[in-house]
Each structure stands twice: as C-alpha cells, then as structure tokens.
CSV table of C-alpha atoms in Angstrom, one decimal:
chain,number,residue,atom,x,y,z
A,1,UNK,CA,0.0,0.1,0.0
A,2,UNK,CA,2.9,2.5,0.7
A,3,UNK,CA,4.7,1.5,-2.7
A,4,UNK,CA,1.2,2.6,-4.3
A,5,UNK,CA,1.1,6.2,-2.1
A,6,UNK,CA,5.0,6.5,-3.1
A,7,UNK,CA,4.1,6.4,-6.8
A,8,UNK,CA,1.1,8.5,-6.4
A,9,UNK,CA,2.7,11.2,-3.9
A,10,UNK,CA,6.6,11.0,-5.1
A,11,UNK,CA,7.3,14.2,-3.3
A,12,UNK,CA,5.8,13.3,-0.2
A,13,UNK,CA,8.9,12.4,1.9
A,14,UNK,CA,6.9,10.9,4.9
A,15,UNK,CA,5.7,8.1,2.6
A,16,UNK,CA,9.4,7.0,1.9
A,17,UNK,CA,10.4,7.4,5.7
A,18,UNK,CA,7.4,4.8,6.2
A,19,UNK,CA,8.6,2.4,3.4
A,20,UNK,CA,12.1,2.5,5.0
A,21,UNK,CA,11.0,1.9,8.3
A,22,UNK,CA,9.3,-1.0,7.4
A,23,UNK,CA,12.0,-2.5,4.8
A,24,UNK,CA,14.7,-2.6,7.6
A,25,UNK,CA,12.3,-4.7,10.0
A,26,UNK,CA,14.6,-7.6,10.8
A,27,UNK,CA,12.0,-10.0,9.4
A,28,UNK,CA,11.7,-8.2,6.1
A,29,UNK,CA,15.4,-7.4,6.0
A,30,UNK,CA,15.5,-5.6,2.7
A,31,UNK,CA,18.2,-3.2,3.8
A,32,UNK,CA,19.2,-1.9,0.5
A,33,UNK,CA,15.8,-1.0,-0.6
A,34,UNK,CA,15.4,0.8,2.8
A,35,UNK,CA,18.5,2.8,2.4
A,36,UNK,CA,17.2,3.9,-0.9
A,37,UNK,CA,13.9,5.0,0.5
A,38,UNK,CA,15.6,6.7,3.8
A,39,UNK,CA,17.9,8.4,1.7
A,40,UNK,CA,15.0,9.7,-0.5
A,41,UNK,CA,13.2,11.1,2.1
A,42,UNK,CA,16.1,12.3,3.8
A,43,UNK,CA,17.0,14.2,0.8
A,44,UNK,CA,13.6,15.9,0.6
A,45,UNK,CA,13.5,16.9,4.2
A,46,UNK,CA,17.0,16.7,6.2
A,47,UNK,CA,16.1,18.7,9.1
A,48,UNK,CA,13.3,16.2,10.0
A,49,UNK,CA,14.4,14.1,13.1
A,50,UNK,CA,12.4,11.3,12.2
A,51,UNK,CA,13.8,11.1,8.5
A,52,UNK,CA,17.4,11.5,10.4
A,53,UNK,CA,16.8,8.7,12.8
A,54,UNK,CA,15.3,6.4,10.1
A,55,UNK,CA,18.5,7.4,7.4
A,56,UNK,CA,20.7,6.6,10.5
A,57,UNK,CA,19.1,3.1,11.1
A,58,UNK,CA,19.3,2.4,7.5
A,59,UNK,CA,22.9,3.2,7.2
A,60,UNK,CA,23.6,1.1,10.3
A,61,UNK,CA,22.1,-2.0,8.7
A,62,UNK,CA,24.1,-1.7,5.5
A,63,UNK,CA,27.3,-1.4,7.8
A,64,UNK,CA,27.9,2.5,7.4
A,65,UNK,CA,28.6,2.7,10.8
A,66,UNK,CA,30.3,6.0,11.0
A,67,UNK,CA,27.7,7.7,9.0
A,68,UNK,CA,25.0,6.2,11.0
A,69,UNK,CA,26.6,7.3,14.4
A,70,UNK,CA,27.2,10.6,13.2
A,71,UNK,CA,23.2,11.2,12.4
A,72,UNK,CA,22.3,9.3,15.5
A,73,UNK,CA,24.6,12.3,17.2
A,74,UNK,CA,23.2,14.8,15.4
A,75,UNK,CA,20.1,13.8,17.2
A,76,UNK,CA,21.0,13.5,20.6
A,77,UNK,CA,23.1,16.9,20.3
A,78,UNK,CA,19.6,18.5,19.9
A,79,UNK,CA,17.4,20.2,22.5
A,80,UNK,CA,14.5,17.7,23.2
A,81,UNK,CA,12.3,21.0,22.7
A,82,UNK,CA,13.3,21.4,19.4
A,83,UNK,CA,12.5,18.0,18.2
A,84,UNK,CA,9.2,18.2,20.1
A,85,UNK,CA,7.9,21.5,19.1
A,86,UNK,CA,10.1,22.6,16.3
A,87,UNK,CA,9.0,22.4,12.5
A,88,UNK,CA,8.5,19.0,12.3
A,89,UNK,CA,7.3,18.5,16.0
A,90,UNK,CA,7.4,14.9,17.1
A,91,UNK,CA,5.7,15.8,20.5
A,92,UNK,CA,7.5,15.5,23.8
A,93,UNK,CA,7.3,11.7,24.3
A,94,UNK,CA,8.5,10.9,21.0
A,95,UNK,CA,11.1,13.3,20.8
A,96,UNK,CA,12.4,11.9,24.4
A,97,UNK,CA,11.9,8.6,22.6
A,98,UNK,CA,13.7,9.6,19.4
A,99,UNK,CA,16.9,10.8,21.4
A,100,UNK,CA,17.0,7.8,23.9
A,101,UNK,CA,16.7,5.0,20.9
A,102,UNK,CA,19.5,7.2,19.2
A,103,UNK,CA,21.7,6.8,22.4
A,104,UNK,CA,21.1,3.1,22.1
A,105,UNK,CA,21.8,2.8,18.6
A,106,UNK,CA,25.1,4.7,19.2
A,107,UNK,CA,25.7,1.9,22.0
A,108,UNK,CA,25.2,-0.6,19.4
A,109,UNK,CA,27.5,1.0,17.0
A,110,UNK,CA,30.2,1.3,19.5
A,111,UNK,CA,29.9,-2.4,20.2
A,112,UNK,CA,30.0,-3.4,16.6
A,113,UNK,CA,33.6,-1.4,16.3
A,114,UNK,CA,34.8,-3.0,19.8
A,115,UNK,CA,34.6,0.2,21.9
A,116,UNK,CA,33.0,-1.4,24.5
A,117,UNK,CA,33.6,1.1,27.1
A,118,UNK,CA,31.7,4.1,25.2
A,119,UNK,CA,29.1,1.2,24.2
A,120,UNK,CA,28.6,0.7,27.8
A,121,UNK,CA,28.0,4.1,28.5
A,122,UNK,CA,25.7,4.5,25.9
A,123,UNK,CA,23.6,1.7,27.2
A,124,UNK,CA,23.7,3.0,30.6
A,125,UNK,CA,22.7,6.7,29.6
A,126,UNK,CA,19.6,4.8,27.6
A,127,UNK,CA,18.8,3.0,30.5
A,128,UNK,CA,18.8,6.0,33.2
A,129,UNK,CA,16.9,8.1,30.3
A,130,UNK,CA,14.1,5.3,30.3
A,131,UNK,CA,10.7,6.1,32.1
A,132,UNK,CA,7.6,4.4,32.5
A,133,UNK,CA,5.2,5.4,29.5
A,134,UNK,CA,8.3,6.5,27.3
A,135,UNK,CA,8.4,4.9,23.8
A,136,UNK,CA,11.2,2.9,22.7
A,137,UNK,CA,11.6,0.8,19.9
A,138,UNK,CA,14.0,-1.4,22.0
A,139,UNK,CA,13.0,-3.6,24.9
A,140,UNK,CA,15.0,-3.1,28.3
A,141,UNK,CA,16.0,-6.6,27.9
A,142,UNK,CA,17.7,-6.0,24.6
A,143,UNK,CA,19.9,-3.3,26.4
A,144,UNK,CA,20.4,-5.6,29.3
A,145,UNK,CA,21.5,-8.2,26.5
A,146,UNK,CA,24.3,-6.0,25.1
A,147,UNK,CA,25.6,-5.0,28.5
A,148,UNK,CA,25.8,-8.4,29.4
A,149,UNK,CA,27.7,-9.6,26.6
A,150,UNK,CA,30.3,-6.5,26.8
A,151,UNK,CA,30.7,-7.2,30.4
A,152,UNK,CA,31.9,-10.8,29.1
A,153,UNK,CA,34.7,-9.4,26.9
C-alpha cells in the first residue's frame, strides 16, 4: 500500500520514511531498499528528526557505521523541545524516545566497532533515561543483553 502511495505522491517524504522503516525491520530485511527510501526522504527533508533517525538506522543496517553514528549524534545533540515543538514537531514523548533510542543505537555501533567502554556508557545512559510510559523501539531486555555481552569481553 505504501509503495502505491509513493508512486502517487513522489514528493511526500513521509511515505518514503515509512517505507524505509518497514523495509529495515529484521523479519523483512530489505536493507538496501530501506536505505534507498530513507535516503530519498532525507534528501527531501533533511531537518526532520524522524527522517534523520530512519536514515541513520538504514545506514547502520548496510554497515555504514560512522555515517550512522554521526546522524544519531546529530539527534542526541539537539534540545528535546526543538525536536518536540519545532517545524516537524514530534511531540514531547516521541522526541524523548528519538533521543534515547539514538543513544541506544550509538551504543550498538560502538559495540560493533569493539569500543566497549563507549558502548557501555551509551547503554547505561539509555537505561537511565527510560521512564514509564516513554516509547522505545528497544526493550530493556535487549539493552541488558548488550550490556551482558560487553561485560563478558
């Protein structure tokens, strides 16, 4: 259905962002296609934080770790209110989730690059920022699994 909308509305970046997010889901695993869609959305609207996040995730899944890390850093360096209430306002809960999930992904990237001290710091920060009712793409169990594997190194 999203593909049909993308062909009807080729200048609507949100459709491409949603397609990308769908394609990089592990069970689908169409990472190159996800990257193409995310890149398309990002090029149309490079200041939308959800686009930045989706593009960063897509870059991660194709192994472009440094570029991905830089984009996640771009999100985490922003003020939560700017993300929540700016031009592409995501709302406060989702803005907090974008920032915290970006911190988690920075931990994953550091772990993949064998930067275990930095990875642990990101995972611990992610856990410290978690609150009841706050959204996350990642479970606490996933975070703890990463931390456990790091401490075994």
